[in-house]
Short mmCIF file of C-alpha atoms in Angstrom, two decimals:
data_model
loop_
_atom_site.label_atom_id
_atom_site.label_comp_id
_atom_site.label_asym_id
_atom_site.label_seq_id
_atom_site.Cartn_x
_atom_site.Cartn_y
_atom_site.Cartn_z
CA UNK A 15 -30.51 -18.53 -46.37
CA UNK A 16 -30.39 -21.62 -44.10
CA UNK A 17 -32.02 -21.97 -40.99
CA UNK A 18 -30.13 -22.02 -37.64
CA UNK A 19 -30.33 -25.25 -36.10
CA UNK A 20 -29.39 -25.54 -32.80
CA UNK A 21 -30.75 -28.52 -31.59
CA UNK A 22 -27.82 -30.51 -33.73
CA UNK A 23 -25.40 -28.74 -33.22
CA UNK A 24 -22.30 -28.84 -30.31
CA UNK A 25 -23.70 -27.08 -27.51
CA UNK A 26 -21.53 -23.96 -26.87
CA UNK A 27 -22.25 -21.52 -23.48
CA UNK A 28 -20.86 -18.40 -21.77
CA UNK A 29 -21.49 -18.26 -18.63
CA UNK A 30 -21.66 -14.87 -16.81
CA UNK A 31 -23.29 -15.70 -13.46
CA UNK A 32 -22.29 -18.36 -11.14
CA UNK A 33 -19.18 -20.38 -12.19
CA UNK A 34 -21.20 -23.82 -10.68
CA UNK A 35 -23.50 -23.24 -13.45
CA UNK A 36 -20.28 -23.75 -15.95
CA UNK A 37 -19.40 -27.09 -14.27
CA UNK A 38 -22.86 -28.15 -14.32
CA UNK A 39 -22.48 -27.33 -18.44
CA UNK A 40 -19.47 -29.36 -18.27
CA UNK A 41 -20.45 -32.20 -16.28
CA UNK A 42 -23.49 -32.54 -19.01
CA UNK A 43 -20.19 -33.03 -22.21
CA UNK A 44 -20.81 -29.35 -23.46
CA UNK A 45 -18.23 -26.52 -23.86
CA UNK A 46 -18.62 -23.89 -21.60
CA UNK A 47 -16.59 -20.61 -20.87
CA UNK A 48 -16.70 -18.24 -17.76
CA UNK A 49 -16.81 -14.95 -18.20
CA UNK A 50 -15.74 -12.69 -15.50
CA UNK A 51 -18.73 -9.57 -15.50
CA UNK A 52 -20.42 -7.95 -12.32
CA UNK A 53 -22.67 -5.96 -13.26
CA UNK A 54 -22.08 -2.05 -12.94
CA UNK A 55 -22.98 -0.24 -9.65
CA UNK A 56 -26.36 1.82 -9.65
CA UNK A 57 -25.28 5.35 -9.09
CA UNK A 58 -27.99 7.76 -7.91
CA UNK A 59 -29.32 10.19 -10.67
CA UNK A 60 -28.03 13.59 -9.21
CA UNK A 61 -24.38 12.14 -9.20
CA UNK A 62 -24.83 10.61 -12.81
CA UNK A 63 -26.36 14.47 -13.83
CA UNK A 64 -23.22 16.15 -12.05
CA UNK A 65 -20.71 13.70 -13.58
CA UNK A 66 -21.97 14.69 -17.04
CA UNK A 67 -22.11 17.94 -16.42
CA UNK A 68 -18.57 18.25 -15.49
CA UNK A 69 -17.21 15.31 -17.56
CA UNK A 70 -14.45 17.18 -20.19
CA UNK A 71 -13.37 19.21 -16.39
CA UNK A 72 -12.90 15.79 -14.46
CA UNK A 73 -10.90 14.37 -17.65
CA UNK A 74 -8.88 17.34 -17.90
CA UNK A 75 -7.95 17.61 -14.65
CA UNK A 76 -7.44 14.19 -13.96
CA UNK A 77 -4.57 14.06 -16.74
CA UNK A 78 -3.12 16.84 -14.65
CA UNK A 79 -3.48 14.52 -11.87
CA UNK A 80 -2.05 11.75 -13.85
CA UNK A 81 0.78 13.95 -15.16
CA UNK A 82 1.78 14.98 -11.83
CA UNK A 83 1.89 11.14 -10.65
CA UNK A 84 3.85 10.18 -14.05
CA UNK A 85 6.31 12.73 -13.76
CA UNK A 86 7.15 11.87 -9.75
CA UNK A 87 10.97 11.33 -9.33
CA UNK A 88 11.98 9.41 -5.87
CA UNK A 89 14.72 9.53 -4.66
CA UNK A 90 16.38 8.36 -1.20
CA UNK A 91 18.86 11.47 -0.25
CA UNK A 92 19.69 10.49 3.76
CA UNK A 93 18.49 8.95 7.18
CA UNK A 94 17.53 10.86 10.33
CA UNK A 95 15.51 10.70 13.42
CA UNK A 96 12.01 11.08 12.98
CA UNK A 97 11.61 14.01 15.61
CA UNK A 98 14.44 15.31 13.27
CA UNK A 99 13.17 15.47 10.63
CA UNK A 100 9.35 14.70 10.45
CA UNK A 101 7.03 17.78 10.17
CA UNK A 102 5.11 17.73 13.58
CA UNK A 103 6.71 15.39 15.01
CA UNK A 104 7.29 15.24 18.95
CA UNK A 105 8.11 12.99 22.04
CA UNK A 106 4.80 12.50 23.00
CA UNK A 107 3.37 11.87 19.59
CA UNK A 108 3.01 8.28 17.63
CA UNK A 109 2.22 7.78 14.09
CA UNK A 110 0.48 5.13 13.14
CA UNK A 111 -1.08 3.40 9.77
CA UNK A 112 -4.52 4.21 7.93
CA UNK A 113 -6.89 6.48 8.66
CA UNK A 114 -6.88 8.55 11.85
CA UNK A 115 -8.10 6.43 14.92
CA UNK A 116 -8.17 6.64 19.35
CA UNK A 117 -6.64 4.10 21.32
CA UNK A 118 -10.25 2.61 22.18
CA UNK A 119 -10.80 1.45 18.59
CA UNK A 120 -6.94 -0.16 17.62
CA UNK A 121 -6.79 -3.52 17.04
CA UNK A 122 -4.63 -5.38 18.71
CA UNK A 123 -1.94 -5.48 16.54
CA UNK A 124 -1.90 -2.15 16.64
CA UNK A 125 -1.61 -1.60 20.55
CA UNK A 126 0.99 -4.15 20.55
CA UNK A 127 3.09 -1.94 18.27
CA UNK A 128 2.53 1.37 20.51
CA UNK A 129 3.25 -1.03 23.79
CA UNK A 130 6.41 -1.82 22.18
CA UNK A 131 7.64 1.62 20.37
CA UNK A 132 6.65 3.36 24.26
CA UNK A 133 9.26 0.16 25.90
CA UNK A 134 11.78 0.99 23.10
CA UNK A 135 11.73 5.05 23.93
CA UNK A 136 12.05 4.02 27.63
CA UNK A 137 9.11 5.60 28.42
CA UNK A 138 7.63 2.38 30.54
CA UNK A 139 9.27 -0.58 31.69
CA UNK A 140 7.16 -3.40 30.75
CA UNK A 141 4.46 -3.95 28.46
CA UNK A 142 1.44 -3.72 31.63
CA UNK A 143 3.18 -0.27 32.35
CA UNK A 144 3.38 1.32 28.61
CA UNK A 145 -0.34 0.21 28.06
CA UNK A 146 -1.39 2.12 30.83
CA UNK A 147 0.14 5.30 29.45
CA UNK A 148 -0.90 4.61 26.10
CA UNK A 149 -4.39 4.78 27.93
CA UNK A 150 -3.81 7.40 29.63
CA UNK A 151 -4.27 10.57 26.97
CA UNK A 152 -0.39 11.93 27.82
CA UNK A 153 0.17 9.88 23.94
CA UNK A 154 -1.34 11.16 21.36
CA UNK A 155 -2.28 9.59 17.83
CA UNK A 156 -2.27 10.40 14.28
CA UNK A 157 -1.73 9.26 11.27
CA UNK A 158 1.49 8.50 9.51
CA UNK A 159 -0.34 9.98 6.00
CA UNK A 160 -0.75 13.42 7.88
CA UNK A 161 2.70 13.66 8.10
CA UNK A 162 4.41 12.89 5.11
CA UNK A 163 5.17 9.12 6.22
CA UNK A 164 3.84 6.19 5.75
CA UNK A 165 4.34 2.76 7.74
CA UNK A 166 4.00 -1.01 6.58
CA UNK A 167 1.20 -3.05 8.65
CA UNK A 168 0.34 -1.42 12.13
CA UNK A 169 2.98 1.79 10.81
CA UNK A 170 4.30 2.96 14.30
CA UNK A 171 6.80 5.37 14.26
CA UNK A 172 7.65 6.89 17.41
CA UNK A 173 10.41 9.97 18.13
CA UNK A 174 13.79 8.27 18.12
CA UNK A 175 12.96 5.82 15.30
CA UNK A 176 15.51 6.40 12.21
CA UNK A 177 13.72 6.64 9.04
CA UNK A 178 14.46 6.89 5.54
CA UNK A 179 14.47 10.27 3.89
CA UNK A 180 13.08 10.28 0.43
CA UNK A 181 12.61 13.48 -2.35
CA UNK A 182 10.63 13.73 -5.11
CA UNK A 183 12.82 15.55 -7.74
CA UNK A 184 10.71 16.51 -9.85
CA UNK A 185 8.40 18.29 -7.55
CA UNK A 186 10.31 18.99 -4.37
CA UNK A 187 8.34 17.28 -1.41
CA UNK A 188 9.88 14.57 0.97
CA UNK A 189 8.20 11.49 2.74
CA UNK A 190 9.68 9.33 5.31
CA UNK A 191 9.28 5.56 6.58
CA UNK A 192 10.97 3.75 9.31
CA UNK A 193 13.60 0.70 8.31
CA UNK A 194 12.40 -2.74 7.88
CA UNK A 195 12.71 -4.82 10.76
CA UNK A 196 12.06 -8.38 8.70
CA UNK A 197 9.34 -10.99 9.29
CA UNK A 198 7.99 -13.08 12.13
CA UNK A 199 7.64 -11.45 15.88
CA UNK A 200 8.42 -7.63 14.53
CA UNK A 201 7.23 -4.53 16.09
CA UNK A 202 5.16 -3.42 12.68
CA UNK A 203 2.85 -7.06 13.03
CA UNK A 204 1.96 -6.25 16.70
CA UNK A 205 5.06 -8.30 18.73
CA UNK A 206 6.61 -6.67 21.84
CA UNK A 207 8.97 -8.88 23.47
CA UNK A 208 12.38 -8.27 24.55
CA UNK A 209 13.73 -9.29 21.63
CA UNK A 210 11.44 -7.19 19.25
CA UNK A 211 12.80 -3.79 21.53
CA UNK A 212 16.51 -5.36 21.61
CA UNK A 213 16.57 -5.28 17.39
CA UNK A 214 15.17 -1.84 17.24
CA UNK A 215 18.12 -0.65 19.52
CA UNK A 216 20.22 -2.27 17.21
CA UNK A 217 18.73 -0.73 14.03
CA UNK A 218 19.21 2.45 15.71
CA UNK A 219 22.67 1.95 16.84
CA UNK A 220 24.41 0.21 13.98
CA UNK A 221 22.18 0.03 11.11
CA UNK A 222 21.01 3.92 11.04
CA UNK A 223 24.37 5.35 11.16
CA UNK A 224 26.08 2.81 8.57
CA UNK A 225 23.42 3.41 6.10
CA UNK A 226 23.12 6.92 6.89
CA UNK A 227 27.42 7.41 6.04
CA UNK A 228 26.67 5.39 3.08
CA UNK A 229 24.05 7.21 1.35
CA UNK A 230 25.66 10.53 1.80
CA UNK A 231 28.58 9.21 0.36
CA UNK A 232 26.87 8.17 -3.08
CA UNK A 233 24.59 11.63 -2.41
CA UNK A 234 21.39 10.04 -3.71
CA UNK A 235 19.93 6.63 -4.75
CA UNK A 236 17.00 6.51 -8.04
CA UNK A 237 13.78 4.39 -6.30
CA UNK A 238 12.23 4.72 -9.72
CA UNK A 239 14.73 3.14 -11.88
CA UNK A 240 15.22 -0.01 -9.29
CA UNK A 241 11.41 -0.02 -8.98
CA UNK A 242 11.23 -0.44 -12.99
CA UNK A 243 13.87 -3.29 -13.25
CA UNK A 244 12.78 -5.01 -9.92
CA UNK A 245 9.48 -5.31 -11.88
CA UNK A 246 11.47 -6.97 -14.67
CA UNK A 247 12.46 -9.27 -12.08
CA UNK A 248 9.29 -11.02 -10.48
CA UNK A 249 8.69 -8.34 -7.84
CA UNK A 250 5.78 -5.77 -7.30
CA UNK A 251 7.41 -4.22 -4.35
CA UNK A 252 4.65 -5.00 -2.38
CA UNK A 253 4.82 -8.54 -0.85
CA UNK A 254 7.55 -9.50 -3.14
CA UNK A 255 10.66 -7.37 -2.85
CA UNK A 256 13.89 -10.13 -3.46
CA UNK A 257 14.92 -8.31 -6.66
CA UNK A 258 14.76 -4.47 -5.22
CA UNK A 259 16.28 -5.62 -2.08
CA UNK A 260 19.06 -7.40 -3.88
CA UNK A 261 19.59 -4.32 -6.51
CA UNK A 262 19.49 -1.78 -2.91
CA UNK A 263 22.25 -4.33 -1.86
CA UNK A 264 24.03 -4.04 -4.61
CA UNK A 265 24.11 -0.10 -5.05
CA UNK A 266 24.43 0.52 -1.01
CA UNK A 267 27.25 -2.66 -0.42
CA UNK A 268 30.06 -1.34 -1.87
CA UNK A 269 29.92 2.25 -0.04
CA UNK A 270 28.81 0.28 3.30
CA UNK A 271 31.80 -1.21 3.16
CA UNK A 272 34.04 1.80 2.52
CA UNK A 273 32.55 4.42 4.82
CA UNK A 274 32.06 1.96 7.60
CA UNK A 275 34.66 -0.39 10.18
CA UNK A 276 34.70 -4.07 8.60
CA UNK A 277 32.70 -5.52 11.66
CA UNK A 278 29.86 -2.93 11.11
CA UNK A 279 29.92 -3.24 7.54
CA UNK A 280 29.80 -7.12 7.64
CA UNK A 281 26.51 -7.05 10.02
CA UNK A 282 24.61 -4.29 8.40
CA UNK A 283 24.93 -6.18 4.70
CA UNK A 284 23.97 -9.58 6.31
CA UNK A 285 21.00 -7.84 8.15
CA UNK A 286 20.05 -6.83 4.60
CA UNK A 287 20.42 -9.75 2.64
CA UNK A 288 18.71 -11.93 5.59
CA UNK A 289 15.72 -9.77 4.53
CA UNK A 290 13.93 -10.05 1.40
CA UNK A 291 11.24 -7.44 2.60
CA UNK A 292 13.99 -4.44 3.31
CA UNK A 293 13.03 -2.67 0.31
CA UNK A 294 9.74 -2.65 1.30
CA UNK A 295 10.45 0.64 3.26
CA UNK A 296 11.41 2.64 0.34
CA UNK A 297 9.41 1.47 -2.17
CA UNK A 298 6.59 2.64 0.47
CA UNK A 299 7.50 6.50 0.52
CA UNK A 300 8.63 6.17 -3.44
CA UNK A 301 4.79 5.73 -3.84
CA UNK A 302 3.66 8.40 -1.10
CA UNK A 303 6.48 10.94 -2.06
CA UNK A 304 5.19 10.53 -5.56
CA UNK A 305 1.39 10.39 -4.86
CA UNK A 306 1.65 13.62 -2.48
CA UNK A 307 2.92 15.61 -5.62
CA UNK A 308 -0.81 14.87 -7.38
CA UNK A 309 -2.95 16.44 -4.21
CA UNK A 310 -5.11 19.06 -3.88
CA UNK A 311 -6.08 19.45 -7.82
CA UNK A 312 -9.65 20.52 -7.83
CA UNK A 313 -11.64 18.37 -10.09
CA UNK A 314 -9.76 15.42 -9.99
CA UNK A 315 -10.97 11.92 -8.77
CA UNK A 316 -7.79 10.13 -8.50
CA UNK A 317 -7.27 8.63 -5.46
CA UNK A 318 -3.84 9.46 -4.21
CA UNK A 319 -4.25 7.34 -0.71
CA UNK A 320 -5.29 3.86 -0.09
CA UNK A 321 -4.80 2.94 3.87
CA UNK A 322 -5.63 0.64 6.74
CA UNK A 323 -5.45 0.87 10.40
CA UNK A 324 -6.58 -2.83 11.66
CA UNK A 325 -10.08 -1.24 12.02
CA UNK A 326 -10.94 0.80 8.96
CA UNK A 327 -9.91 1.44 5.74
CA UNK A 328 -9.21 4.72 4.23
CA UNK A 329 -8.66 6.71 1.51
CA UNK A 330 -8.29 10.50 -0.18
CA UNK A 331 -8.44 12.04 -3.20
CA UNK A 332 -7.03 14.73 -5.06
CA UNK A 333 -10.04 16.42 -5.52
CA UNK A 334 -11.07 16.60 -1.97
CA UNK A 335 -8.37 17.71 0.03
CA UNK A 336 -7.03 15.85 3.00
CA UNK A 337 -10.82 14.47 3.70
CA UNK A 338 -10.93 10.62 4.68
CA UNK A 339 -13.75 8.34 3.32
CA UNK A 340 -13.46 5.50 5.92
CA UNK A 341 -15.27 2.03 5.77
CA UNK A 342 -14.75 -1.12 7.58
CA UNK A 343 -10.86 -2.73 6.86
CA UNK A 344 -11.94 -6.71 5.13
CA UNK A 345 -10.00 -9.80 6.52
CA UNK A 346 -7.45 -10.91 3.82
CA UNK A 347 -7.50 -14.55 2.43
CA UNK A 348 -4.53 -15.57 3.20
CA UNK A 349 -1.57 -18.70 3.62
CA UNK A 350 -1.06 -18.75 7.09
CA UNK A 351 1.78 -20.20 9.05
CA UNK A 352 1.76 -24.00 10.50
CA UNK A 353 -0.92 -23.54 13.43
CA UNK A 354 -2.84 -20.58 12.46
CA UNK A 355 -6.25 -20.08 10.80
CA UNK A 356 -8.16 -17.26 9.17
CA UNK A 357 -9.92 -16.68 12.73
CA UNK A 358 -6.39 -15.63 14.17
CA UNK A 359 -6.30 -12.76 11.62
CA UNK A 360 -7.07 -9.01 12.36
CA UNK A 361 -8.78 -7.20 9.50
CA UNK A 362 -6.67 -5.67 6.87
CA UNK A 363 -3.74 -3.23 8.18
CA UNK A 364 -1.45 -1.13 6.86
CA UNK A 365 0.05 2.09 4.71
CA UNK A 366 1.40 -0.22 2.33
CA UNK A 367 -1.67 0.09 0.09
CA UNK A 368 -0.36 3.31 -1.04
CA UNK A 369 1.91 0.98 -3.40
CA UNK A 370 -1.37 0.03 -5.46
CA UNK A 371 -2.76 3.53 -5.42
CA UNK A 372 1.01 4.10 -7.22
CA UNK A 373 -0.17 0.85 -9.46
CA UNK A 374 2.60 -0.93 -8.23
CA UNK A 375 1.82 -4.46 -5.46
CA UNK A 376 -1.76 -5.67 -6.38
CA UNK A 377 -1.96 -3.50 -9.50
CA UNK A 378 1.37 -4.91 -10.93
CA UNK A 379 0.63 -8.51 -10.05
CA UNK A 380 1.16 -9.99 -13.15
CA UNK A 381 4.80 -9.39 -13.04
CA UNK A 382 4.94 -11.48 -10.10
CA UNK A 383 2.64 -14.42 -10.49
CA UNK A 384 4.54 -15.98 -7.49
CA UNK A 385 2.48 -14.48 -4.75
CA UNK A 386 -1.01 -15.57 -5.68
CA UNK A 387 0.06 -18.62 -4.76
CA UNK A 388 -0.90 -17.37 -1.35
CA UNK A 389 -4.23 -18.39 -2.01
CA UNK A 390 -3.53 -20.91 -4.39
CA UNK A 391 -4.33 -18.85 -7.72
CA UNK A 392 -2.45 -19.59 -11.21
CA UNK A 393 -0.37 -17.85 -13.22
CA UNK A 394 -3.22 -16.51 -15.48
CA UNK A 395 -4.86 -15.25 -12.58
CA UNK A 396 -2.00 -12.90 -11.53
CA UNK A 397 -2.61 -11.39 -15.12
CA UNK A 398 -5.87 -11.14 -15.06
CA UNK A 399 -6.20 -9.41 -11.40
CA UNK A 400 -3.78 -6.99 -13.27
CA UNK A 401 -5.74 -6.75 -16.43
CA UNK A 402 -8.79 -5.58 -14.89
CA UNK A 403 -7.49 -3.22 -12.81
CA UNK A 404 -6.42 -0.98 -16.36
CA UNK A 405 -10.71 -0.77 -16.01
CA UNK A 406 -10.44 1.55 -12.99
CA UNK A 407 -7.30 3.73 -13.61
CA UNK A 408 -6.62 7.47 -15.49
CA UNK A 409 -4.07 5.79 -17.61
CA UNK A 410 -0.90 3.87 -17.27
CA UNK A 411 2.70 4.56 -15.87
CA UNK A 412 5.23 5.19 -18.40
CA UNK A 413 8.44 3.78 -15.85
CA UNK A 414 6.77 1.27 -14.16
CA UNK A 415 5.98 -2.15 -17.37
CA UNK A 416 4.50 -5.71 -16.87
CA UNK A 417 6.72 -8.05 -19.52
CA UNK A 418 3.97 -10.53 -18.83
CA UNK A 419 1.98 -8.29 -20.62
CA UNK A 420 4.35 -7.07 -23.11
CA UNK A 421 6.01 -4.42 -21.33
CA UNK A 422 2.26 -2.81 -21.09
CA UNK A 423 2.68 0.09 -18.60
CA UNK A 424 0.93 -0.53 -14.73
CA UNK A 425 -2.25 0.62 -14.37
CA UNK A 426 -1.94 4.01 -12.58
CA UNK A 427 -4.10 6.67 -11.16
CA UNK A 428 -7.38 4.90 -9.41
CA UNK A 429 -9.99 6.89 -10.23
CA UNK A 430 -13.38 6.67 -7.74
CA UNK A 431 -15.37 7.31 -10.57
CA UNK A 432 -14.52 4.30 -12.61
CA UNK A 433 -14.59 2.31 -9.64
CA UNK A 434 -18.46 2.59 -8.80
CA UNK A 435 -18.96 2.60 -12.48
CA UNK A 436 -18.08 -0.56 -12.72
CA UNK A 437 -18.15 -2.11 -9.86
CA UNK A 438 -14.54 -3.02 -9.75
CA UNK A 439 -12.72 -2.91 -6.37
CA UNK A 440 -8.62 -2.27 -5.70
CA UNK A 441 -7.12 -5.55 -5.56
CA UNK A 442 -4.24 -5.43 -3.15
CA UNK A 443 -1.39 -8.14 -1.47
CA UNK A 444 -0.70 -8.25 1.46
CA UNK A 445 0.42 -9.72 5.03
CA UNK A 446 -1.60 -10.85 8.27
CA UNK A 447 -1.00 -9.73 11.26
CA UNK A 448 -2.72 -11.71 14.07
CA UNK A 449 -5.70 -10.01 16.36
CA UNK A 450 -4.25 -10.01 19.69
CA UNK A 451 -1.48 -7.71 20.19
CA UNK A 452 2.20 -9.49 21.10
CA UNK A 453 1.49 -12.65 18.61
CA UNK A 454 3.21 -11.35 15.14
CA UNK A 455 2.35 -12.43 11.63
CA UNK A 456 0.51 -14.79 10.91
CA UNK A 457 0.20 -14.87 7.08
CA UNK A 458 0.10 -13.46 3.79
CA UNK A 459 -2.28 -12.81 1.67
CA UNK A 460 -4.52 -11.04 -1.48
CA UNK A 461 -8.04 -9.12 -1.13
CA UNK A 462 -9.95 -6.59 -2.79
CA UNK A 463 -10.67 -2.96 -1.00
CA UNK A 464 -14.08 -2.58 0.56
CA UNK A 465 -16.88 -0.88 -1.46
CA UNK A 466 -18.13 1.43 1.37
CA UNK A 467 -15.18 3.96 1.35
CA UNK A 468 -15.43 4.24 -2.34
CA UNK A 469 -19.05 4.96 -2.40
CA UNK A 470 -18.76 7.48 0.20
CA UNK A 471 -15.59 9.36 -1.81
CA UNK A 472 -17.91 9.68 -4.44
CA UNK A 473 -20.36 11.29 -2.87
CA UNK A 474 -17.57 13.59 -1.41
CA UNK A 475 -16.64 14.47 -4.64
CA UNK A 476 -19.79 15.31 -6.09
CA UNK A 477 -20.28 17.48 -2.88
CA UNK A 478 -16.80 19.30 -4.20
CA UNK A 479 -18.06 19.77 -7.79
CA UNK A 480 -21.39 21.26 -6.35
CA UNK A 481 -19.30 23.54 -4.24
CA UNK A 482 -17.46 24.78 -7.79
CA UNK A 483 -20.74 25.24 -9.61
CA UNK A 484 -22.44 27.73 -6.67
CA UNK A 485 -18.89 29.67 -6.51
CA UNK A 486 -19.06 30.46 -10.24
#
């Protein structure tokens, strides 16, 4: 048998640490590849012995979980005022993104939303006036999650607001988001002007009932099937929504036009097409009507909501209940507009998230290699943000396919186990609002969850599997 010789042969090295020791390999005339490892998380003993203990039960009913998720059927059926139709909804209450939170701790984007939706209900008069009642404990706060909505960036939804009605088929349940406004100085980014209240009037006025005629005259519209072909089409209905928005147009155009006058009709489709991110706002509740279905299965680690609220970041599993496991919201790394920096931008805000707990946005990247140019990525690097996110899922959706990766299904169903296992965070898209309330966006951007709420769900869960064992 020969020897192995080394020394005279073409150096070859893979590199698993820092990538500057692969240029140095380079710079030197050898061939060197980076491999992209962390090493796992340590998990404590007890939770390793409990995990094992209960493995086959967490599997099983994680599939349920999965099943549940897979099987999810939304549809849009109507339009209606949120005190309408909401469950607990009520004049004095606002909804708002993420995880529950007082007036004290919002960011500012977030106060500039509830200055403006108190201006646009007429409940103050100026924005020095509706802070001062937002202040004053006659408002109260909770989360859009807690009641069957959910809300792009700071989420506000106040009484009067019109909001999409959405069913899951399969299962029954509804969910509800407000329509998108479009981008720049909006309400949802933290802007309060004049002009900000003046296009939610008109949304309410003109838009709501056109739409709402429309869509009971076709009865229902199938999310899920324009989800699956807008994925076909370089969108992952997260920050990138041009092909849902233009299939929405072209289902909802043709009945605008005949259950609505020609001037109305004319305005409400160019409002639509002058926004790429409309379909943002369904594609939102498609995930949460379709997530909601998978709660409450004991035994399940599946995280079912991912959320921020400017502050903190949340998120719940199915095993758990409606508990939060909150940790500090990152800041996103971002492309920000012509005279902004990163050190205009709040932390990380917004329900939207609940698009990559669906394995859609982040999760479905790779059919939409477009956005990380945000942050001046590469092709390859949209698929391989997607590829490793397969490492931290229950399985993959059977609707929802990548053609980038061969029509491989998204990765679906995050589990919290897998995720401290392997030390593999959420990667989500997503936009920038800036800190100080009344400003607007400021950017768009990628980032990867924070470990701290996933370390604490854990724990959470292992408390709910001890709970099991001494109730035997």
């Amino acid at each position: 048998m020969a020897k192995s010789d080394p020394f005279n042969k073409d150096l070859n090295v893979i590199n698993i640490g820092l990538s500057s020791f692969k240029e140095n390999v380079e710079e030197a005339g050898a061939h060197a590849v980076q491999v992209d490892w962390k090493p796992p998380a340590e998990l404590d003993k007890k939770i390793l012995n409990v995990l094992s203990n209960n493995e086959s039960y967490i599997e099983k009913q994680n599939k349920k979980c999965l099943e549940k998720i897979l099987k999810g059927a939304p549809v849009l059926i109507d339009l209606d005022r949120a005190i309408d139709v909401i469950p607990g909804m009520k004049k004095n209450l606002i909804l708002h993104a993420g995880p529950s939170i007082t007036w004290e701790r919002m960011c500012g984007p977030m106060r500039g939303a509830i200055i403006g939706a108190l201006m646009y209900e007429g409940m103050a008069k100026n924005p020095k006036e509706a802070e001062k009642l937002a202040s004053s404990g006659e408002i109260e706060y909770a989360p859009c999650h807690e009641h069957k909505t959910v809300g792009p960036m700071a989420g506000i939804v106040s009484a009067s607001m019109p909001v999409f009605v959405l069913k899951n088929e399969t299962f029954g349940n509804h969910a509800y988001c407000t329509m998108n406004e479009g981008l720049g100085k909006v309400l949802r980014y933290g802007a309060f002007s004049d002009d900000v209240v003046k296009k939610l009037k008109w949304m309410e006025a003109v838009l709501y009932p056109a739409l709402k005629k429309a869509v009971r005259e076709l009865g229902k519209i199938d999310l899920k099937n324009l989800i699956a072909q807008a994925l076909h089409m370089g969108d992952e209905v997260h920050n990138r929504n041009r092909a849902a928005t233009s299939l929405f147009y072209r289902t909802i155009a043709p009945v605008v036009i005949k259950t609505n006058d020609k001037d109305i009709a004319i305005k409400v489709l160019e409002f639509i097409n002058g926004n790429d991110h409309f379909f943002l706002n369904l594609s939102m509740p498609a995930c949460k009507v379709t997530l909601d279905a998978a709660r409450n299965i004991k035994g399940s680690s599946v995280v079912v909501a991912m959320t921020r609220n400017g502050t903190d970041f949340g998120l719940q599993l199915s095993g758990t209940k409606n508990q939060w496991f909150v940790g500090q919201a990152p800041i996103p790394d971002a492309l920000f507009f012509p005279g902004y920096t990163k050190n205009d931008a709040n932390r990380d805000i917004g329900d939207s998230s609940i698009t990559e707990t669906n394995g859609l946005g982040g999760f479905a990247i790779a059919a939409s290699p477009a956005i990380v140019q945000f942050i001046g990525g590469a092709a390859k690097d949209a698929l391989n943000y997607s590829q490793e996110m397969y490492e931290i899922t229950a399985g993959e959706n059977n609707m929802y396919q990548i053609p980038a990766l061969n029509f491989r299904g998204t990765p679906t169903g995050i589990d919290v186990i897998k995720v401290n296992e392997k030390g593999i965070l959420p990667f989500i898209d997503t936009g920038v609002a800036h800190k100080k309330p009344g400003v607007g966006q400021v950017g768009a951007g990628v980032l990867s969850a924070p470990y701290e709420p996933f370390k604490k769900a854990l724990a959470g869960f292992i408390t709910s599997l001890d709970k099991k064992e001494k109730n035997k």
